[in-house]
Every structure is written in structure tokens, then in C-alpha cells.
PDB file of N, CA and C in Angstrom:
ATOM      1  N   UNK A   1      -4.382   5.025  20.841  1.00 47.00           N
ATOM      2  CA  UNK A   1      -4.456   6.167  19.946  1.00 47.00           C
ATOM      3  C   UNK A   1      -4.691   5.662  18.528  1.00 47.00           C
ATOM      4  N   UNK A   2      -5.524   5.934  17.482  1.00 48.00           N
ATOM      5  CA  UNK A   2      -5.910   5.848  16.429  1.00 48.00           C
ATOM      6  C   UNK A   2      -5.132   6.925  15.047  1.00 48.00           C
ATOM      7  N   UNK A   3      -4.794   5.696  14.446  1.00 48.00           N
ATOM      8  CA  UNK A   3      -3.971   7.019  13.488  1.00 48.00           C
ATOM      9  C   UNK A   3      -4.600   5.941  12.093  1.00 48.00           C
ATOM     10  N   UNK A   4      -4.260   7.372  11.312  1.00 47.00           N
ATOM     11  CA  UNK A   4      -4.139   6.802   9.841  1.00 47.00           C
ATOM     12  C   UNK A   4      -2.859   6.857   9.122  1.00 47.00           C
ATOM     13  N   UNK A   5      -2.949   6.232   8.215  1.00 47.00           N
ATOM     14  CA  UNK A   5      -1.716   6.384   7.476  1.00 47.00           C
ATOM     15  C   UNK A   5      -1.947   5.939   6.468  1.00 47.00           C
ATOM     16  N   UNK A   6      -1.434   7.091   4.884  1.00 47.00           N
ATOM     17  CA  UNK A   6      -1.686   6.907   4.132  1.00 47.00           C
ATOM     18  C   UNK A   6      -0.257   6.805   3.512  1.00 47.00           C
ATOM     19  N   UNK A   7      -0.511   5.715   1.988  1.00 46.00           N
ATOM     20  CA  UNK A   7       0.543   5.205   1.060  1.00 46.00           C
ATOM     21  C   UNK A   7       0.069   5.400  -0.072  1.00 46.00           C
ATOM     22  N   UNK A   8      -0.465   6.631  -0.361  1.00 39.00           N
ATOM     23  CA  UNK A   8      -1.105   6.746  -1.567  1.00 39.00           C
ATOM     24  C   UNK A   8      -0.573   7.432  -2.720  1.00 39.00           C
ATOM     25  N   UNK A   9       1.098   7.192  -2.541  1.00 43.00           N
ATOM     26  CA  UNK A   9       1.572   8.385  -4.077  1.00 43.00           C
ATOM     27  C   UNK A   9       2.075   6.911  -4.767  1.00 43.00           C
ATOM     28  N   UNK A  10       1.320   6.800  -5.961  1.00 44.00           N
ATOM     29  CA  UNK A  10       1.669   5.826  -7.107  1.00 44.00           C
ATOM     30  C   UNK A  10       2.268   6.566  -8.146  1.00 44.00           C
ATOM     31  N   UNK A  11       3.599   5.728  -8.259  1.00 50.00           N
ATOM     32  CA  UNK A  11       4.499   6.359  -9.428  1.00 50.00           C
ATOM     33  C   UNK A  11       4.347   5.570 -10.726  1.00 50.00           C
ATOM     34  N   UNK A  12       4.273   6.031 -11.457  1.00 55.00           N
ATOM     35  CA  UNK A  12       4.247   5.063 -12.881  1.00 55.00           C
ATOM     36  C   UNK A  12       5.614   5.328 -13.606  1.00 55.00           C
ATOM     37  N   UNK A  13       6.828   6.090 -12.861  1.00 64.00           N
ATOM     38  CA  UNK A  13       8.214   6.390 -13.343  1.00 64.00           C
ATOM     39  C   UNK A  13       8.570   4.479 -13.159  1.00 64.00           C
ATOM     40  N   UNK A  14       8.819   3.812 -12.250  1.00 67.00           N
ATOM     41  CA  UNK A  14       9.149   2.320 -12.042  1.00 67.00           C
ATOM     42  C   UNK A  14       8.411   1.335 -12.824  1.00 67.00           C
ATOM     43  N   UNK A  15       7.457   1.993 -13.264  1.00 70.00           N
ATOM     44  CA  UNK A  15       6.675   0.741 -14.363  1.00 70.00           C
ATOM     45  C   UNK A  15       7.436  -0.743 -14.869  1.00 70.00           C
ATOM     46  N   UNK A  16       8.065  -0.168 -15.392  1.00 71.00           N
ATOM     47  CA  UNK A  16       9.052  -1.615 -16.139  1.00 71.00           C
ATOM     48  C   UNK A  16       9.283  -2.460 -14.908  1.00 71.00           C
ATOM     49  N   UNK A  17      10.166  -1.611 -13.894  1.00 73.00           N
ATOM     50  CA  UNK A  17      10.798  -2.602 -12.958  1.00 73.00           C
ATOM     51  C   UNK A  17       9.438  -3.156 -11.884  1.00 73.00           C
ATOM     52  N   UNK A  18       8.389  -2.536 -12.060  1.00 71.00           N
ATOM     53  CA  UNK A  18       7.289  -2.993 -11.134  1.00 71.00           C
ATOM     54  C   UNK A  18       6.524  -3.933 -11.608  1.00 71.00           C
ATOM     55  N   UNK A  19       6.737  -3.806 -12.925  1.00 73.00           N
ATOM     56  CA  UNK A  19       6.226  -4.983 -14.163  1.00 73.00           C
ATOM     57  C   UNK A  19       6.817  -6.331 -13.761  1.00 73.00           C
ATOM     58  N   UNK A  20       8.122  -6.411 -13.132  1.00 75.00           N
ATOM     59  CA  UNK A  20       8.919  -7.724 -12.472  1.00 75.00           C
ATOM     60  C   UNK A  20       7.711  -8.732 -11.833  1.00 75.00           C
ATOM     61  N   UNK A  21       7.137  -7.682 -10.686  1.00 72.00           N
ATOM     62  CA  UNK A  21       6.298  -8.280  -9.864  1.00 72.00           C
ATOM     63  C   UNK A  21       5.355  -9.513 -10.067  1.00 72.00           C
ATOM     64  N   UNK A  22       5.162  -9.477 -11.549  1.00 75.00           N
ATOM     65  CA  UNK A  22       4.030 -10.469 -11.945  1.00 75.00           C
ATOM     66  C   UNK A  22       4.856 -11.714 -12.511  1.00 75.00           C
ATOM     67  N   UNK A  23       6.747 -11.390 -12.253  1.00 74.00           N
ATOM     68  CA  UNK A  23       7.704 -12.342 -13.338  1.00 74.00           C
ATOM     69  C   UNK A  23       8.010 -13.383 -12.018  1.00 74.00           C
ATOM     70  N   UNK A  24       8.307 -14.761 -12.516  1.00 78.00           N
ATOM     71  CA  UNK A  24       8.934 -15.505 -11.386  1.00 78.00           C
ATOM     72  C   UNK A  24      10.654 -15.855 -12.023  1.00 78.00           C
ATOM     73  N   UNK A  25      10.817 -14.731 -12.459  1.00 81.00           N
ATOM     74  CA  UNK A  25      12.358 -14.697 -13.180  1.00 81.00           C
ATOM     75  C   UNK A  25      12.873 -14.590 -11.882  1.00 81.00           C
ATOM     76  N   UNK A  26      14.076 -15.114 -11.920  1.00 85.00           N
ATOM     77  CA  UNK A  26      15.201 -14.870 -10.748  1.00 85.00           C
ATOM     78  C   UNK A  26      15.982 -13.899 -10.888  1.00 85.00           C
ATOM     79  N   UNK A  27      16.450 -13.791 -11.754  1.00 86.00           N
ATOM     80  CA  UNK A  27      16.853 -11.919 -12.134  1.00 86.00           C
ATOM     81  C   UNK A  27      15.920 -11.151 -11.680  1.00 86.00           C
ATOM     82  N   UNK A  28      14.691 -10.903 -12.164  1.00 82.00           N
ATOM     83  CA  UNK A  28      14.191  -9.835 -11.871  1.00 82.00           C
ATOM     84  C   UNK A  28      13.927 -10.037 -10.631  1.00 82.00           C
ATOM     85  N   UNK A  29      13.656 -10.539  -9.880  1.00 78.00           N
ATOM     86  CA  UNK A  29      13.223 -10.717  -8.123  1.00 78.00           C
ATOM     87  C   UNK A  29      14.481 -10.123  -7.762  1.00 78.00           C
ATOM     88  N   UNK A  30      15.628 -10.461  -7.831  1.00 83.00           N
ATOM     89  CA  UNK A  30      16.901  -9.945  -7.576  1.00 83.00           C
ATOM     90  C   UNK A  30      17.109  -8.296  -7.677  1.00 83.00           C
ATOM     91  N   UNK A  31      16.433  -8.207  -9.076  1.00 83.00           N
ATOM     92  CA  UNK A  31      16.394  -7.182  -9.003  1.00 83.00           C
ATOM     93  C   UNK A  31      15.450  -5.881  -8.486  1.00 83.00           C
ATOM     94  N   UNK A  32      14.608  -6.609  -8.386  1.00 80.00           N
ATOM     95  CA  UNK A  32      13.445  -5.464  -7.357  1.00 80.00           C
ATOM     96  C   UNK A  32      13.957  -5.441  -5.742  1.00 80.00           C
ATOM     97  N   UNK A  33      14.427  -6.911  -5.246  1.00 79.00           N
ATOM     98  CA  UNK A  33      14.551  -6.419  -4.034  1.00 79.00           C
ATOM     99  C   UNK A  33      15.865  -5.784  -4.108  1.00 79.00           C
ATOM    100  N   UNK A  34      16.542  -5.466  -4.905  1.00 84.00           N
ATOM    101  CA  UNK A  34      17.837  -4.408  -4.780  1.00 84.00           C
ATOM    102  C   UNK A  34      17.268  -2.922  -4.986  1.00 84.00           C
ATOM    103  N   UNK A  35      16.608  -2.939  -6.380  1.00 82.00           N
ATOM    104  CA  UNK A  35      15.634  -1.843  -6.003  1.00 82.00           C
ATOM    105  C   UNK A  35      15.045  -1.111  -5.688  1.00 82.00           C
ATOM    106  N   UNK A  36      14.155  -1.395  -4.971  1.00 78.00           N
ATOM    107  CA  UNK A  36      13.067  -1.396  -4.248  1.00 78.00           C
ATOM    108  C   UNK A  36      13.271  -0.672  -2.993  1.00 78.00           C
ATOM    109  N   UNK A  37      15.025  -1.434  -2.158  1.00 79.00           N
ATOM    110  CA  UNK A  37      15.019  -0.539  -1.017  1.00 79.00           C
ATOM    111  C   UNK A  37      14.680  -1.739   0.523  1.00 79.00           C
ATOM    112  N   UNK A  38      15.244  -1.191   1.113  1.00 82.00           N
ATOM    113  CA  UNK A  38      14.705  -1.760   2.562  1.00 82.00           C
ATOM    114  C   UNK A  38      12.835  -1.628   2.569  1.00 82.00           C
ATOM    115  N   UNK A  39      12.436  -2.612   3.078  1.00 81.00           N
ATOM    116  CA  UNK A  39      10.838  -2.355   3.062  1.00 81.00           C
ATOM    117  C   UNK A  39      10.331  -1.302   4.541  1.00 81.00           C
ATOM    118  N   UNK A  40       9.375  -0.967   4.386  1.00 83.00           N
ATOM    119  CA  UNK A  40       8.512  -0.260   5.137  1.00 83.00           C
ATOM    120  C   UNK A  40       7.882  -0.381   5.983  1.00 83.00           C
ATOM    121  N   UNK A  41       8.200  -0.882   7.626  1.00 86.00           N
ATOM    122  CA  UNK A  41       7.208  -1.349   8.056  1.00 86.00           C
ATOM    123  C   UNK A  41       6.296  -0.422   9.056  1.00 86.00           C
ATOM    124  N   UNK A  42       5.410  -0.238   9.075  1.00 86.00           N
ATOM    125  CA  UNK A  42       4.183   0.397   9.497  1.00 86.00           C
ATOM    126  C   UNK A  42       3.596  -0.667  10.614  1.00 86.00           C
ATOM    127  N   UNK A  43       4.158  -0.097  12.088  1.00 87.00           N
ATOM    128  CA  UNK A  43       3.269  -0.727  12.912  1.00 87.00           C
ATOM    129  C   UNK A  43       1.651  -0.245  13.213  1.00 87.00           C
ATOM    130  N   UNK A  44       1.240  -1.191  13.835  1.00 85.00           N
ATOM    131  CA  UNK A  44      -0.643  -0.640  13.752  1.00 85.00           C
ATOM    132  C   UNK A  44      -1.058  -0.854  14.883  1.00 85.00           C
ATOM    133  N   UNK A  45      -1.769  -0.478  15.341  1.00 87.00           N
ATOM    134  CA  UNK A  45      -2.556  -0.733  16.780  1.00 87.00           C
ATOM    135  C   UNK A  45      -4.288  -0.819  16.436  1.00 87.00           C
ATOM    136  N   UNK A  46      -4.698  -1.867  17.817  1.00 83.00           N
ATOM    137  CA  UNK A  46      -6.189  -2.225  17.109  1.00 83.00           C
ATOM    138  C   UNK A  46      -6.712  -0.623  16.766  1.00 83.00           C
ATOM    139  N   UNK A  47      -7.755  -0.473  16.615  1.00 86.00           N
ATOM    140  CA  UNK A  47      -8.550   0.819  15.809  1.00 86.00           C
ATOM    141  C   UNK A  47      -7.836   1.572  14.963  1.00 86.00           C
ATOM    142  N   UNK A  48      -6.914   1.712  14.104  1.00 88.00           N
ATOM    143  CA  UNK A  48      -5.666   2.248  13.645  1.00 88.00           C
ATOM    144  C   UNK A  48      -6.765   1.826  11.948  1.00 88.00           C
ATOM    145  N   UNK A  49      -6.333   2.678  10.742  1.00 84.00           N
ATOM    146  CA  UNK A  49      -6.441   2.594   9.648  1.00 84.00           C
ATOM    147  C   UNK A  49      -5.617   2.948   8.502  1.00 84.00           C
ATOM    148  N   UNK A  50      -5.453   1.982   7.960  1.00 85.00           N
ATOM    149  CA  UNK A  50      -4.184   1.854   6.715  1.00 85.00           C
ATOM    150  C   UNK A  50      -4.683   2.075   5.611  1.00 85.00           C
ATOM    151  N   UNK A  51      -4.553   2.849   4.829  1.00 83.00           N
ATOM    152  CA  UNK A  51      -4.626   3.072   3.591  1.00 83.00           C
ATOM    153  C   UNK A  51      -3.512   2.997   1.981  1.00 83.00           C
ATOM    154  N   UNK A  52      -3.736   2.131   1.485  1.00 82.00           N
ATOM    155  CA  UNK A  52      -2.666   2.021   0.663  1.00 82.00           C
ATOM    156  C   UNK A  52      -3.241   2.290  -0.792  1.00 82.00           C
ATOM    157  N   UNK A  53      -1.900   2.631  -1.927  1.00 79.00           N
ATOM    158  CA  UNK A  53      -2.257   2.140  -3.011  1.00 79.00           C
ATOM    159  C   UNK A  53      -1.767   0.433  -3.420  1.00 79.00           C
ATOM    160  N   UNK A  54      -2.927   0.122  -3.806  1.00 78.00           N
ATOM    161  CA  UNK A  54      -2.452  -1.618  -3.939  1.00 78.00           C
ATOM    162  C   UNK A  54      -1.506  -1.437  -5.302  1.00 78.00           C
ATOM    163  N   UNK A  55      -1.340  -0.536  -6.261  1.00 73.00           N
ATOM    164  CA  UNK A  55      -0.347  -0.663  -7.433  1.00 73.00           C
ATOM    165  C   UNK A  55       0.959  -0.598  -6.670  1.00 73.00           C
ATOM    166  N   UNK A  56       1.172  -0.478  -5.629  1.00 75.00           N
ATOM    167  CA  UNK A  56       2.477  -0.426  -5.275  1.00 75.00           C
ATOM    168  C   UNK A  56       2.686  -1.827  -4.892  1.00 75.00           C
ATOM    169  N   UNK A  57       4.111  -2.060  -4.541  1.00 76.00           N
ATOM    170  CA  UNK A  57       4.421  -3.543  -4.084  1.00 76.00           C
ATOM    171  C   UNK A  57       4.070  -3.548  -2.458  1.00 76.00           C
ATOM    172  N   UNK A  58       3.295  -4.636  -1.587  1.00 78.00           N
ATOM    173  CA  UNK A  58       3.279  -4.387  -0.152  1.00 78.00           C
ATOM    174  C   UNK A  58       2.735  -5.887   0.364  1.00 78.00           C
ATOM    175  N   UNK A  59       2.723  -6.057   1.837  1.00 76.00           N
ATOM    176  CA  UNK A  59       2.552  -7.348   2.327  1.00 76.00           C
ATOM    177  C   UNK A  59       1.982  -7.314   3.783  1.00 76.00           C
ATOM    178  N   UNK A  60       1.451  -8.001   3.447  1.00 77.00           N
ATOM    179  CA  UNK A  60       1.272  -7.628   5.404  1.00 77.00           C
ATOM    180  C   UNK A  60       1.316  -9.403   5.637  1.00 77.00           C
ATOM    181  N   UNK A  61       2.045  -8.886   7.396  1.00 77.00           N
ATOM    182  CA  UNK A  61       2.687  -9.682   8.354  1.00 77.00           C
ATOM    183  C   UNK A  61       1.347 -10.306   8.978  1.00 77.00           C
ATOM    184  N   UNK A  62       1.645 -11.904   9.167  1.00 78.00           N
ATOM    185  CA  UNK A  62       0.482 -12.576   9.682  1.00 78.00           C
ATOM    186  C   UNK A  62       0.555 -12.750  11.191  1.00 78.00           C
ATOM    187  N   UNK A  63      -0.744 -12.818  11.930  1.00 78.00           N
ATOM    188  CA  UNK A  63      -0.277 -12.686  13.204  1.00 78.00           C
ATOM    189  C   UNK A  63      -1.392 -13.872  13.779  1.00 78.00           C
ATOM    190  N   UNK A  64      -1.302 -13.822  15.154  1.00 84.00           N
ATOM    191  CA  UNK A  64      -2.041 -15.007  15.997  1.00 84.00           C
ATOM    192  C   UNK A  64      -3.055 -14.873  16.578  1.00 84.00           C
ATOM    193  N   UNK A  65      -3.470 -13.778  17.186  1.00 84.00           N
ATOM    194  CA  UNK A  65      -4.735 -13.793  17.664  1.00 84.00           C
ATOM    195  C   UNK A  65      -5.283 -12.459  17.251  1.00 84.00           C
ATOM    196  N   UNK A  66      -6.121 -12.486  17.306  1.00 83.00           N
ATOM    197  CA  UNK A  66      -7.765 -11.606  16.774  1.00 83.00           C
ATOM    198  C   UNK A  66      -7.984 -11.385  15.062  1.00 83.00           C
ATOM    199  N   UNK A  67      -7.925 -10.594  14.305  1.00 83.00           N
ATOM    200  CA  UNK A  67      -8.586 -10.714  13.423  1.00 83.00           C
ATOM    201  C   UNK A  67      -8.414  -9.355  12.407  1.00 83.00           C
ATOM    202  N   UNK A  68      -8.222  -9.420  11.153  1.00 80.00           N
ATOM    203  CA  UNK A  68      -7.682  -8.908  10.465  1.00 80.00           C
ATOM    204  C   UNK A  68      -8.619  -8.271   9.275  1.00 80.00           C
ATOM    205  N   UNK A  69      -9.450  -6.918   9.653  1.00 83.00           N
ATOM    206  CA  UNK A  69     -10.200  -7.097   8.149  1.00 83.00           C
ATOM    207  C   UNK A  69      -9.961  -5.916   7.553  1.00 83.00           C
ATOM    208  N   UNK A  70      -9.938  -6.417   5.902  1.00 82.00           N
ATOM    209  CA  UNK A  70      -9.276  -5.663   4.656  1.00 82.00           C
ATOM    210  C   UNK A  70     -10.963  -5.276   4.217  1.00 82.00           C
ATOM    211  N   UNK A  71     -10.443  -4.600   3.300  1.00 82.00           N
ATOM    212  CA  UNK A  71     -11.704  -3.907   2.219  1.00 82.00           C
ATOM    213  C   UNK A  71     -11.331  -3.395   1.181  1.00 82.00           C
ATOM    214  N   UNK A  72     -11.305  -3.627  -0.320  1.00 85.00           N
ATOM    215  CA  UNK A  72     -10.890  -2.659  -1.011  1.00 85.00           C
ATOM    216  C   UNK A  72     -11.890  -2.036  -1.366  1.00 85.00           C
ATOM    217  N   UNK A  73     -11.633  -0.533  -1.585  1.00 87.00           N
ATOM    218  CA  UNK A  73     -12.591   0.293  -2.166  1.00 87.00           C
ATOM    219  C   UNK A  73     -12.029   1.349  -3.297  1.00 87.00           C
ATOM    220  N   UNK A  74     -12.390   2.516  -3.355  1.00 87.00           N
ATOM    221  CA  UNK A  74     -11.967   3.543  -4.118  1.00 87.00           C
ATOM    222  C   UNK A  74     -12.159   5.062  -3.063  1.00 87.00           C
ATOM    223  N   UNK A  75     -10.777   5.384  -3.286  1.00 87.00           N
ATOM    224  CA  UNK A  75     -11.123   6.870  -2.316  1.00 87.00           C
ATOM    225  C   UNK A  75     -10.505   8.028  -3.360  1.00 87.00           C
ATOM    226  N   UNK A  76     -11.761   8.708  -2.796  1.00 90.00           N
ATOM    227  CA  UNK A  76     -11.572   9.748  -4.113  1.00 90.00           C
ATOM    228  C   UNK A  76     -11.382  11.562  -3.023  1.00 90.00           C
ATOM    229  N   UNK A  77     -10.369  12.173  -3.678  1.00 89.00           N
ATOM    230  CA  UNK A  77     -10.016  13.120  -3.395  1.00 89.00           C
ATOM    231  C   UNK A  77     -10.231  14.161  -4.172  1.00 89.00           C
ATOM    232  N   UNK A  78     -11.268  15.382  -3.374  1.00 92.00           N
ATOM    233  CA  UNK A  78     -11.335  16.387  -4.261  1.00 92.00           C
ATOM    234  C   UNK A  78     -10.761  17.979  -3.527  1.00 92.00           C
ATOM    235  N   UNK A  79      -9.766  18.062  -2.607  1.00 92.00           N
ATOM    236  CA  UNK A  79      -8.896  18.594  -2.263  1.00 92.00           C
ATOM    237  C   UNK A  79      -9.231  19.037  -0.784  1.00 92.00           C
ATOM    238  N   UNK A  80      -8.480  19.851  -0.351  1.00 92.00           N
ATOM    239  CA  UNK A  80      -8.481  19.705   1.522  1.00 92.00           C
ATOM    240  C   UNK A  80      -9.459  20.501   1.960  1.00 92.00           C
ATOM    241  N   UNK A  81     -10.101  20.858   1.356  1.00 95.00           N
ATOM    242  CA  UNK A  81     -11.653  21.482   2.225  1.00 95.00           C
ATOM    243  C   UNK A  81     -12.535  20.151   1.739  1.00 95.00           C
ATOM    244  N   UNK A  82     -12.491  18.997   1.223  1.00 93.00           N
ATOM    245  CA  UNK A  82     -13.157  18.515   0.959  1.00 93.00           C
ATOM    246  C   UNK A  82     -13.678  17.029   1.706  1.00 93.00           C
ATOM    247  N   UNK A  83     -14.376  16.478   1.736  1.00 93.00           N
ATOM    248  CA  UNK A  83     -14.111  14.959   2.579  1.00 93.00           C
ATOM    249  C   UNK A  83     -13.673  13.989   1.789  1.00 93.00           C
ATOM    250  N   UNK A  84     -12.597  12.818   2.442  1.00 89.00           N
ATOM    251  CA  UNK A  84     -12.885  11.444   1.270  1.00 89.00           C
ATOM    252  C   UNK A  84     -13.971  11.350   0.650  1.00 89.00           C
ATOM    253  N   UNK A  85     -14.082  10.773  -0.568  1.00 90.00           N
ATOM    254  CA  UNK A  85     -15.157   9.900  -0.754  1.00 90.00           C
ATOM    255  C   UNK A  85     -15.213   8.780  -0.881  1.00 90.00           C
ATOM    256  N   UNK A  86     -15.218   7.602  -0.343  1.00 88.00           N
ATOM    257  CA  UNK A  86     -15.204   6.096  -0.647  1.00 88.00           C
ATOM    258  C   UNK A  86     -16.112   5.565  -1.384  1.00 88.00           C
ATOM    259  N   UNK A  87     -15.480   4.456  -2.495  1.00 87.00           N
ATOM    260  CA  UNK A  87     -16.525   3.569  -2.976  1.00 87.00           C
ATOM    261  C   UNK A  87     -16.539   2.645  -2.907  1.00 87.00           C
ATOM    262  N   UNK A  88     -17.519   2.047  -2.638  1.00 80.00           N
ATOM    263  CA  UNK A  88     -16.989   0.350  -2.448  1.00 80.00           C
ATOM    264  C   UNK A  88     -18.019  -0.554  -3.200  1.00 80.00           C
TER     265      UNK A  88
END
């Protein structure tokens, strides 16, 4: 079965503390993963499509056999009668 799943609400309320992300302070690492929360994990199955916002914090799990492909693009929303639009 093929699903999507989208991660696309970016908050700019966490700014400061998301600002950590780029710090190799030990405080602040401390403090995002207190933060931050238990993480999210999103299982996938082959044909399956993930959609994220990359401003958020996220990771993906490495695995062993077959093959893994990313793309960034731009998806643009112009409301629910409407289609994505991707740019890439």
C-alpha cells in the first residue's frame, strides 16, 4: 500500500531553540533533545512518499539493502481544489 505523509507545518515560534541545531554547544544539544520531545518515527514501505519540511530538525535511519532516493524540490500549495505544484 502506498501512502504519503506529510511534515509540512514549520513553526518559526522555536526559532532560537532551533537555532541550537547549527551549535556544537553541549548545553544546547542537551537542550533540544529535552525539548524537542521523543522523535518521530515514520515507518515507510517501498513505493511510499515522504514529504518533509527540511527547516525542521529530522534524520533518516540507514539501512542495508536496496536504495534510497531523496530529491529536494519546492511544493507549492494553492488550496484543496488545487494540485501540488513541484519545483525542482
Amino acid at each position: 500500500m502506498n501512502h504519503i505523509f506529510f511534515g509540512l507545518s514549520c513553526c518559526w515560534k522555536n526559532a532560537i531553540l532551533l537555532s541550537g541545531l547549527t551549535s556544537q554547544d553541549a548545553e544546547m544539544q542537551v537542550r533540544l533533545r529535552s525539548d524537542l520531545g521523543t522523535p518521530k518515527v515514520v515507518k515507510v514501505e517501498p513505493g511510499d512518499l515522504v514529504l518533509l519540511c527540511v527547516q525542521r530538525p529530522h534524520a533518516a535511519v540507514g539501512f542495508r539493502n536496496g536504495t534510497r532516493v531523496s530529491l529536494q524540490c519546492f511544493v507549492q500549495y494553492n488550496g484543496p481544489e488545487k494540485r501540488l505544484l513541484v519545483e525542482c
